[in-house]
PDB file of C-alpha atoms and ligand atoms in Angstrom:
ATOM      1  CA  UNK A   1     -21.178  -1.012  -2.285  1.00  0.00           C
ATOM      2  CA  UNK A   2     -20.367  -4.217  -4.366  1.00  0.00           C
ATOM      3  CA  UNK A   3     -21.049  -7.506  -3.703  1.00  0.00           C
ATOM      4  CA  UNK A   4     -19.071 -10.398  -4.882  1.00  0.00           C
ATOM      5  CA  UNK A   5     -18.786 -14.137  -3.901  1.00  0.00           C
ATOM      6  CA  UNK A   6     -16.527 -14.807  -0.528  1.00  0.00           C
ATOM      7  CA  UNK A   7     -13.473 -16.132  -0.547  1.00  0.00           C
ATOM      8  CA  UNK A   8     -11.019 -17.468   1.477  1.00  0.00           C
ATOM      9  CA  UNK A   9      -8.911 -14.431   0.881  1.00  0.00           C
ATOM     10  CA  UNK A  10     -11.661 -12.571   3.061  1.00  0.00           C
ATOM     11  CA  UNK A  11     -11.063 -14.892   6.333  1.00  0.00           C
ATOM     12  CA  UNK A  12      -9.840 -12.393   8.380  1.00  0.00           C
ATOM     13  CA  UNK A  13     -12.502  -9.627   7.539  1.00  0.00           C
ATOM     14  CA  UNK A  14     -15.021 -12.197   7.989  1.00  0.00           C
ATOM     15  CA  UNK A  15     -14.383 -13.608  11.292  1.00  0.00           C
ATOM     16  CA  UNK A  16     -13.742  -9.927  12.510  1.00  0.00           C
ATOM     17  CA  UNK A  17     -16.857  -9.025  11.425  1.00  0.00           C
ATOM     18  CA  UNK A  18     -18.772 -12.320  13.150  1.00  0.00           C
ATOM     19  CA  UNK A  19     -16.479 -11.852  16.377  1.00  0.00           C
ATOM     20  CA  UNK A  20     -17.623  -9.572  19.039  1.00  0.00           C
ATOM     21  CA  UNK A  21     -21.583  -9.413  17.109  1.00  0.00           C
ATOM     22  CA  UNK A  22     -23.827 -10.029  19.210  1.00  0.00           C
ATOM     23  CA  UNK A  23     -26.088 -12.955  17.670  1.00  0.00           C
ATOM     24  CA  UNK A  24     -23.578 -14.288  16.285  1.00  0.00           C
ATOM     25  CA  UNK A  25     -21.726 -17.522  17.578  1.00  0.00           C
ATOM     26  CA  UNK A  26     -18.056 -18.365  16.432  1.00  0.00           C
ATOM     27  CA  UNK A  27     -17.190 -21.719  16.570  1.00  0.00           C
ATOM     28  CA  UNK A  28     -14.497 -24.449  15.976  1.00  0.00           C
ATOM     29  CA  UNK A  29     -16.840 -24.934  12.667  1.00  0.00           C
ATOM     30  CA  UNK A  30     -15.469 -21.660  11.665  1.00  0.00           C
ATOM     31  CA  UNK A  31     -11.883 -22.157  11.686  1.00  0.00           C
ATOM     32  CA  UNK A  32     -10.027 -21.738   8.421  1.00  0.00           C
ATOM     33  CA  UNK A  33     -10.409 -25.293   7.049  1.00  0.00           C
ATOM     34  CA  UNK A  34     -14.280 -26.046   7.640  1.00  0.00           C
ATOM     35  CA  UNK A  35     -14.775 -22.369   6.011  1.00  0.00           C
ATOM     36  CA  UNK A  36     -12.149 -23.266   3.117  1.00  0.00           C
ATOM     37  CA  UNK A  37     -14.303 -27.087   2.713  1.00  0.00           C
ATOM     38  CA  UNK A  38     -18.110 -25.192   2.936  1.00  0.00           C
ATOM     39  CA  UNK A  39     -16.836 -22.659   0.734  1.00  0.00           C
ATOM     40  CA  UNK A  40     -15.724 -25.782  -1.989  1.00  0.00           C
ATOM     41  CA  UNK A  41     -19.222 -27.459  -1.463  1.00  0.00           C
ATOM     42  CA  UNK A  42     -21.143 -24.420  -1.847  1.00  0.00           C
ATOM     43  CA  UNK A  43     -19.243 -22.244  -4.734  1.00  0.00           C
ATOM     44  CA  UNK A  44     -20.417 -18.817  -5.020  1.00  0.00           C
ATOM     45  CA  UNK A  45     -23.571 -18.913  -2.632  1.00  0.00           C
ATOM     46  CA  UNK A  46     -21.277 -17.033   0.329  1.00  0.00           C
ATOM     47  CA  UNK A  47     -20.837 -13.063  -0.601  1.00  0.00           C
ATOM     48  CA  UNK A  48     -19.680  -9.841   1.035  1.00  0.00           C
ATOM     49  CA  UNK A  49     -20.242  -6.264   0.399  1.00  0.00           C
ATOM     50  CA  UNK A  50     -17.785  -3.961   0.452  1.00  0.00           C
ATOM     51  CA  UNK A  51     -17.123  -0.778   0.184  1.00  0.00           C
ATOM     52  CA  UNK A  52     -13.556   1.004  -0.689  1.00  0.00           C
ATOM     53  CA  UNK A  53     -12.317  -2.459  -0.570  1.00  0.00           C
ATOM     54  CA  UNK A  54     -13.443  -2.795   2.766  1.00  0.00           C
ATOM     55  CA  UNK A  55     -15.893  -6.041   3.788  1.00  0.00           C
ATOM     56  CA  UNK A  56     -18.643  -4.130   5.203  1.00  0.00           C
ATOM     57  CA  UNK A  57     -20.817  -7.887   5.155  1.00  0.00           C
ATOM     58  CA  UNK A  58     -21.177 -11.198   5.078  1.00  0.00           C
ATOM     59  CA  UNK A  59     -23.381 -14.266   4.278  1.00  0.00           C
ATOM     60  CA  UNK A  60     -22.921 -18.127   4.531  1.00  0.00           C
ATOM     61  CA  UNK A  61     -25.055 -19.972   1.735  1.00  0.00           C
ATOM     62  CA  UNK A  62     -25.284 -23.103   0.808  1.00  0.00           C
ATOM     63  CA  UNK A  63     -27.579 -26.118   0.285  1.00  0.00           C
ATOM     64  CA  UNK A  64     -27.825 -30.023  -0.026  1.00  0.00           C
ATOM     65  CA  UNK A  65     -29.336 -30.493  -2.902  1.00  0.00           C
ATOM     66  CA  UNK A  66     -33.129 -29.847  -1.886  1.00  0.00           C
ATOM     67  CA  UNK A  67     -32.982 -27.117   0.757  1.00  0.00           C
ATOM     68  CA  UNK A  68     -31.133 -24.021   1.240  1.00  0.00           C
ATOM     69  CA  UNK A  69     -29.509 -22.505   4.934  1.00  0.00           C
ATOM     70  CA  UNK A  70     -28.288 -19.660   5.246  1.00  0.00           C
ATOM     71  CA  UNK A  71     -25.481 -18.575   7.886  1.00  0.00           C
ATOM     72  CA  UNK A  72     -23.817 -16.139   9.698  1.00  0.00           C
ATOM     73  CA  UNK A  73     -25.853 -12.692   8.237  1.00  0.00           C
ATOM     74  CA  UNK A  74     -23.727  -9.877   9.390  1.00  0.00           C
ATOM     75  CA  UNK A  75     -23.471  -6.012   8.543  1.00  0.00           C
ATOM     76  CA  UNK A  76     -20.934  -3.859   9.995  1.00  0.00           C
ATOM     77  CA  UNK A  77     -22.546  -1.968  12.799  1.00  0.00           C
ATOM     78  CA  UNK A  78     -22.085   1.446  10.804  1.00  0.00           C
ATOM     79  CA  UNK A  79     -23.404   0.174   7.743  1.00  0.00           C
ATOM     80  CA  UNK A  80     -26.801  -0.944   9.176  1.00  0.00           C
ATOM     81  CA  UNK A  81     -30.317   0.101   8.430  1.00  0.00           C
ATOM     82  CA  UNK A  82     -29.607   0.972   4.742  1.00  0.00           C
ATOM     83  CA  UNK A  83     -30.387  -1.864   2.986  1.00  0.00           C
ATOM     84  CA  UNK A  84     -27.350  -3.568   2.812  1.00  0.00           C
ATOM     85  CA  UNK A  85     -28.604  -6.863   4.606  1.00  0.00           C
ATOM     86  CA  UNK A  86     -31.877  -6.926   2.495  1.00  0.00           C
ATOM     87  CA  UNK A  87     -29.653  -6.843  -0.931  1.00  0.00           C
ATOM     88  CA  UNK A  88     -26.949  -9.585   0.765  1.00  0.00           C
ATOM     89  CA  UNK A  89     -29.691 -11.838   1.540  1.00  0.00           C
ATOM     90  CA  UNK A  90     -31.740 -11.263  -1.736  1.00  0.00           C
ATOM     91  CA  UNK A  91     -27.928 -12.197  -3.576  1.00  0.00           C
ATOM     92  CA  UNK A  92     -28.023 -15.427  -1.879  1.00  0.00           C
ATOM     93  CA  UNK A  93     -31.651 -16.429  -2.609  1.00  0.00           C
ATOM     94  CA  UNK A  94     -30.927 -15.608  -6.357  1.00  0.00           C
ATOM     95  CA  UNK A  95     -27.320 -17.727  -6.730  1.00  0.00           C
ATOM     96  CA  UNK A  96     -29.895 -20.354  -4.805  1.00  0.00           C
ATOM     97  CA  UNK A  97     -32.850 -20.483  -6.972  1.00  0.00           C
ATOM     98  CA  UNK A  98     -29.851 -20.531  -9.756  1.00  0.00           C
ATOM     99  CA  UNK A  99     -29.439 -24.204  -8.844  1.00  0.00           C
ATOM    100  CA  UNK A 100     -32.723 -25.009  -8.236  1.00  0.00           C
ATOM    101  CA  UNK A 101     -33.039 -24.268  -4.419  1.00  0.00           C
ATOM    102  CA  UNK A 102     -36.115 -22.044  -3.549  1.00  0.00           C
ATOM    103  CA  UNK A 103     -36.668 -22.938  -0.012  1.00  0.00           C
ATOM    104  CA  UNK A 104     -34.064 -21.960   2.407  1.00  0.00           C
ATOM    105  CA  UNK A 105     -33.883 -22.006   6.040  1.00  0.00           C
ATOM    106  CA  UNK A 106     -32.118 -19.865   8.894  1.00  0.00           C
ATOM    107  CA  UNK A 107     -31.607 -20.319  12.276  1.00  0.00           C
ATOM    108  CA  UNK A 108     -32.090 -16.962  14.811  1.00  0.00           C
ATOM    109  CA  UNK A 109     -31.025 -17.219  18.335  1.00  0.00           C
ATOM    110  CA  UNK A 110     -34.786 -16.592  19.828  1.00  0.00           C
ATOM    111  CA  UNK A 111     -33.236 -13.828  21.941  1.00  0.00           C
ATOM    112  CA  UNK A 112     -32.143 -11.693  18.889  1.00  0.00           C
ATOM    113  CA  UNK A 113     -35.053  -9.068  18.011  1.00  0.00           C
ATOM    114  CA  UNK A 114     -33.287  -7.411  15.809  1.00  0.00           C
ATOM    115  CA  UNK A 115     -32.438 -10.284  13.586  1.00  0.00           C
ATOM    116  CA  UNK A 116     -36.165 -11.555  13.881  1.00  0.00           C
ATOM    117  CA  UNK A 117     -37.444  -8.060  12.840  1.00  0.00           C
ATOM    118  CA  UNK A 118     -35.200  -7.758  10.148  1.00  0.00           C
ATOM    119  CA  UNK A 119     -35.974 -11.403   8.557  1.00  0.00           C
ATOM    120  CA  UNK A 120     -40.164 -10.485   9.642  1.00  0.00           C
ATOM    121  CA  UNK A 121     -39.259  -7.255   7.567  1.00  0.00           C
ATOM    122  CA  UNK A 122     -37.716  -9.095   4.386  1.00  0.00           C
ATOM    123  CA  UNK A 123     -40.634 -11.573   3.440  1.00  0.00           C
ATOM    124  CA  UNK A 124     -38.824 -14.701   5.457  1.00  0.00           C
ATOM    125  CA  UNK A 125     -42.084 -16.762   7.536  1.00  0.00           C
ATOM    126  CA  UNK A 126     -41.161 -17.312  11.379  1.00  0.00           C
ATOM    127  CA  UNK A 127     -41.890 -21.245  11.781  1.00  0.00           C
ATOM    128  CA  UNK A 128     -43.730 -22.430  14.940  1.00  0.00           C
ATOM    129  CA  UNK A 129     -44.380 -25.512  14.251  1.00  0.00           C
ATOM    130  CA  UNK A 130     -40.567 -26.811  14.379  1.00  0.00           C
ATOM    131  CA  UNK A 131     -37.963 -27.527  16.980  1.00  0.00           C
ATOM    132  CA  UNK A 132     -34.570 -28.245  16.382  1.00  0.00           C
ATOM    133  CA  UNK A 133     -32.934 -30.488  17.806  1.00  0.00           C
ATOM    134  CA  UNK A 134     -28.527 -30.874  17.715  1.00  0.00           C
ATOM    135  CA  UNK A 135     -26.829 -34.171  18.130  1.00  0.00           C
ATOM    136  CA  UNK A 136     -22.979 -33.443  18.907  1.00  0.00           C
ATOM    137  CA  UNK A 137     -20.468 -36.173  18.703  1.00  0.00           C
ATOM    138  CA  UNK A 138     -18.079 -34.258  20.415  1.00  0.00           C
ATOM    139  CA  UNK A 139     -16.835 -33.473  23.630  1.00  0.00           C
ATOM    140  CA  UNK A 140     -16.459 -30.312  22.819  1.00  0.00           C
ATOM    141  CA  UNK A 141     -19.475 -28.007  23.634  1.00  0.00           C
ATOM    142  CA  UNK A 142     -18.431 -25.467  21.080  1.00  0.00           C
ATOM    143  CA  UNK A 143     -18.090 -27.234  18.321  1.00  0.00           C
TER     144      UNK A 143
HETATM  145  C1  COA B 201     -29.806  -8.250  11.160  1.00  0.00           C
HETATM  146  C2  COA B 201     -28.893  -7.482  10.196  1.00  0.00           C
HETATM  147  C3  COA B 201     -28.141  -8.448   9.302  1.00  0.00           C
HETATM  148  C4  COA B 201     -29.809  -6.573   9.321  1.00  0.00           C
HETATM  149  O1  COA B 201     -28.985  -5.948   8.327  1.00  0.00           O
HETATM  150  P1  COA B 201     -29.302  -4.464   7.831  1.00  0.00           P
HETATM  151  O2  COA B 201     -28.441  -4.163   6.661  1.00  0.00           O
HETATM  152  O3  COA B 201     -29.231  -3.524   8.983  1.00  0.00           O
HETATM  153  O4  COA B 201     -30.827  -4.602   7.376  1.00  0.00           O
HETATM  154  P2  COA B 201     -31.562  -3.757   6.236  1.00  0.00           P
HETATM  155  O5  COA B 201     -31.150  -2.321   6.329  1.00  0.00           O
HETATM  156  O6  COA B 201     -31.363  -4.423   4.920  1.00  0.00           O
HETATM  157  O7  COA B 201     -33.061  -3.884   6.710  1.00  0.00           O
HETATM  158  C5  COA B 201     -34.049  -4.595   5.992  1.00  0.00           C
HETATM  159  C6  COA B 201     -35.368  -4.497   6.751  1.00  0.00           C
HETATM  160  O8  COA B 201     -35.224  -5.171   8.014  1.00  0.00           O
HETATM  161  C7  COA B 201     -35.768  -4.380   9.054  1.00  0.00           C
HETATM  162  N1  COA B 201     -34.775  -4.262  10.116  1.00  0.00           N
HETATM  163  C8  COA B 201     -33.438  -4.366  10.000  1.00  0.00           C
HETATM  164  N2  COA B 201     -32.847  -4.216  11.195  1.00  0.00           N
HETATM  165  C9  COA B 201     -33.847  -3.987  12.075  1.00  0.00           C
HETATM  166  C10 COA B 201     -33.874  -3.729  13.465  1.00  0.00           C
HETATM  167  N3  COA B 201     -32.729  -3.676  14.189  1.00  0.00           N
HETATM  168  N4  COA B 201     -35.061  -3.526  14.062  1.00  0.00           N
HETATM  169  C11 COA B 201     -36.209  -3.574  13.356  1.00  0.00           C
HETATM  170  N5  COA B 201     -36.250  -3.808  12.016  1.00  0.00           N
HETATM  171  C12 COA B 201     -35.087  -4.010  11.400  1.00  0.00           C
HETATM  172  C13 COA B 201     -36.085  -3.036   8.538  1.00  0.00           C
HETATM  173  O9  COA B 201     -37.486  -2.860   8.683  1.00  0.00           O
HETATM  174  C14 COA B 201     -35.735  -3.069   7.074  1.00  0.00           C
HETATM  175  O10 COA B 201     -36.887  -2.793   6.342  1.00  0.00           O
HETATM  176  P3  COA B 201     -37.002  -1.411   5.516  1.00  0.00           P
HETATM  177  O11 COA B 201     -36.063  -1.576   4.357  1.00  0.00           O
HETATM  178  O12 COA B 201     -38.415  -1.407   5.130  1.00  0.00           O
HETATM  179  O13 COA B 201     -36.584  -0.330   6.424  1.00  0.00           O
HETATM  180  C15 COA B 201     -27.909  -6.559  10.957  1.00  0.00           C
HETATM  181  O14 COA B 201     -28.628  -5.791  11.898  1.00  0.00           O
HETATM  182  C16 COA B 201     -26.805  -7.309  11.689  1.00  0.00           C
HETATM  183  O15 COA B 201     -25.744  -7.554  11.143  1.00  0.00           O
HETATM  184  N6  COA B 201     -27.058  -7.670  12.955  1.00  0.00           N
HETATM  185  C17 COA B 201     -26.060  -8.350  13.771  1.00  0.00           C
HETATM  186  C18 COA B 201     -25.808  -9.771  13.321  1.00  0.00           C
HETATM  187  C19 COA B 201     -27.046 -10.623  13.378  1.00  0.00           C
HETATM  188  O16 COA B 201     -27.736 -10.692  14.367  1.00  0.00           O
HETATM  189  N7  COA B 201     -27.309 -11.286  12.250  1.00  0.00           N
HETATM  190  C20 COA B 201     -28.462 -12.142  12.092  1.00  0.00           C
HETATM  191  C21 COA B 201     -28.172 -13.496  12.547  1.00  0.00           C
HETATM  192  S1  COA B 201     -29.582 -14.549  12.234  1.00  0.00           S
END
């Protein structure tokens, strides 16, 4: 397994990896041109894995100049369970602290055990005292 900083030459293998995962929500924020822009604002801090040339993972990371946030964590279903999301994720924290960033957020759909377990599992604290709250400008639910 290798991983290597996303580009937009992995698109494809991204979004077929984010559609159809449980957990994970595809949106109009994900179409080619808001990927190509966060991908400009945030060099280097999104990586897959992959394996034979194949992208077996992704992250989203980025940050705006204090914290970091992390999107879109996804292994391929047969590649799960051995470690590959703990190295992805532990990639992004180190091209973060590179520029400075050493807090960094996610957010977990509150349904998704698996994803909680697995960020419980890899050192990341579960925050009660927060709510978020979205304010969207569009008419567009799915923004
Ligand atoms: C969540 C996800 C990224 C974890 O990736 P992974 O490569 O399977 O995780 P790892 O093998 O690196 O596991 C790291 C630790 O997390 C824990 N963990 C991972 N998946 C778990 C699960 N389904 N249940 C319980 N614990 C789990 C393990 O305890 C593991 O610790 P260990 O190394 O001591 O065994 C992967 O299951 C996935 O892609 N899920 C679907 C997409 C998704 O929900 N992404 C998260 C959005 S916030």
């Amino acid at each position: 397994m290798n991983i290597r900083p996303m580009t937009m030459a992995d698109y494809d293998a991204v979004l077929g990896l984010m559609r159809g995962t449980p957990g994970v929500a595809v949106r109009a924020a994900d179409a080619p041109e808001a990927i190509a822009r966060y991908l400009a604002r945030n060099p280097g801090l999104s990586l897959v894995a992959e394996s034979d040339g194949e992208v077996i993972a992704c992250v989203f990371g980025g940050h705006d100049g204090r914290r970091g946030s992390l999107h879109h964590v996804v292994v391929a279903p047969a590649w799960r369970g051995q470690g590959v999301g703990r190295a992805l994720v532990a990639r992004a924290l180190d091209g973060l602290a590179a520029e400075g960033i050493h807090k960094t957020h996610i957010d977990v759909f509150a349904d998704n055990e698996a994803a909680i377990a697995f960020w419980e599992a890899t050192g990341w604290q579960r925050r009660g005292d927060i709510v978020r709250f979205s304010f969207n400008r569009s008419v567009d639910a799915n923004v």
